């Protein structure tokens, strides 16, 4: 399969049973460290929401959510969440979280239109988190300070994994590097956006690429972002270089969320002004939702990264094309 990378001479660091034990250790440690670093409280989260309320994440606007009807719900269909970006902000207000406090949750989703490869599956599992900030704190400094706090959690988790399994070596650099999408385009004008991410990640080891969603000087976007949760001038992705696959790996997407002005501007730019009447958007424009910063961190991806696996299917049970199963088996990659 052209989407699949099969590293020459690959051998898993752990057996399947050892991997299952390691997954629990990594998730427990990372979750606890993240909640302490950002002052987050764990809450329950929905697997599905009502269709047509504007609460589900539209991602890039082309992905189709999985929807169904329910015998006892008569007023709308129901759809599986694609992420909890908007739900979390509403939950902070509903649950009475104060300034500087936040929540996190286990998010499980189905993305039926995902192209399957070493890093992508139909099933998504991540920690979704959201934190209340003041309007004055909607700054690059707040964003960067939060990224550094999260990066320290990654570093501490890597140290913990290496202490459990001494044959796994540390690869994260001492600091994470910050660069904007426009700076990246200026640095590598002849490369595609994904090639730029790979080049800077290989050079720096760990990067936070900022300002994703709007048009660059070239007239193209670095990547798509839904217009109604991240502020495109105050967001970004945490990306590491991953030697096992000789490529970059994105482990978190996050940002300061839109205020009223940013929402209106981005809805206009995206041609989505019809969303203004939906529940989430109306509450935001009426000033009834808190100002927040938030994001998602892939659970299976961090396990894959820390255990140096070649395929996300080694740490996550899923459904894979028969051709992928066969090619992985021949290369020593056991998909769950």
mmCIF file of C-alpha atoms in Angstrom, residues 2 55 75 84 91 114 133 155 177 181 206 212 237 244 252 274 283 287 299 313-314 325 330:
data_model
loop_
_atom_site.group_PDB
_atom_site.id
_atom_site.type_symbol
_atom_site.label_atom_id
_atom_site.label_comp_id
_atom_site.label_asym_id
_atom_site.label_seq_id
_atom_site.Cartn_x
_atom_site.Cartn_y
_atom_site.Cartn_z
ATOM 1 C CA UNK A 2 1.429 3.384 -0.974
ATOM 2 C CA UNK A 55 -21.520 21.249 18.824
ATOM 3 C CA UNK A 75 -36.346 15.699 17.506
ATOM 4 C CA UNK A 84 -14.958 17.737 21.598
ATOM 5 C CA UNK A 91 -19.037 22.243 29.671
ATOM 6 C CA UNK A 114 -9.611 8.854 7.403
ATOM 7 C CA UNK A 133 -8.449 32.098 30.776
ATOM 8 C CA UNK A 155 9.785 14.786 28.584
ATOM 9 C CA UNK A 177 11.200 25.037 18.959
ATOM 10 C CA UNK A 181 3.517 28.732 9.268
ATOM 11 C CA UNK A 206 10.407 18.921 18.575
ATOM 12 C CA UNK A 212 -2.664 27.366 11.223
ATOM 13 C CA UNK A 237 0.502 21.745 16.419
ATOM 14 C CA UNK A 244 11.437 4.826 13.532
ATOM 15 C CA UNK A 252 -1.196 17.469 19.685
ATOM 16 C CA UNK A 274 -24.818 30.422 8.368
ATOM 17 C CA UNK A 283 -23.921 31.399 23.048
ATOM 18 C CA UNK A 287 -20.839 36.412 25.610
ATOM 19 C CA UNK A 299 -3.377 8.652 23.338
ATOM 20 C CA UNK A 313 -2.225 -0.571 15.122
ATOM 21 C CA UNK A 314 0.450 -2.029 17.419
ATOM 22 C CA UNK A 325 -2.487 -6.654 7.503
ATOM 23 C CA UNK A 330 5.565 -9.860 6.583
#
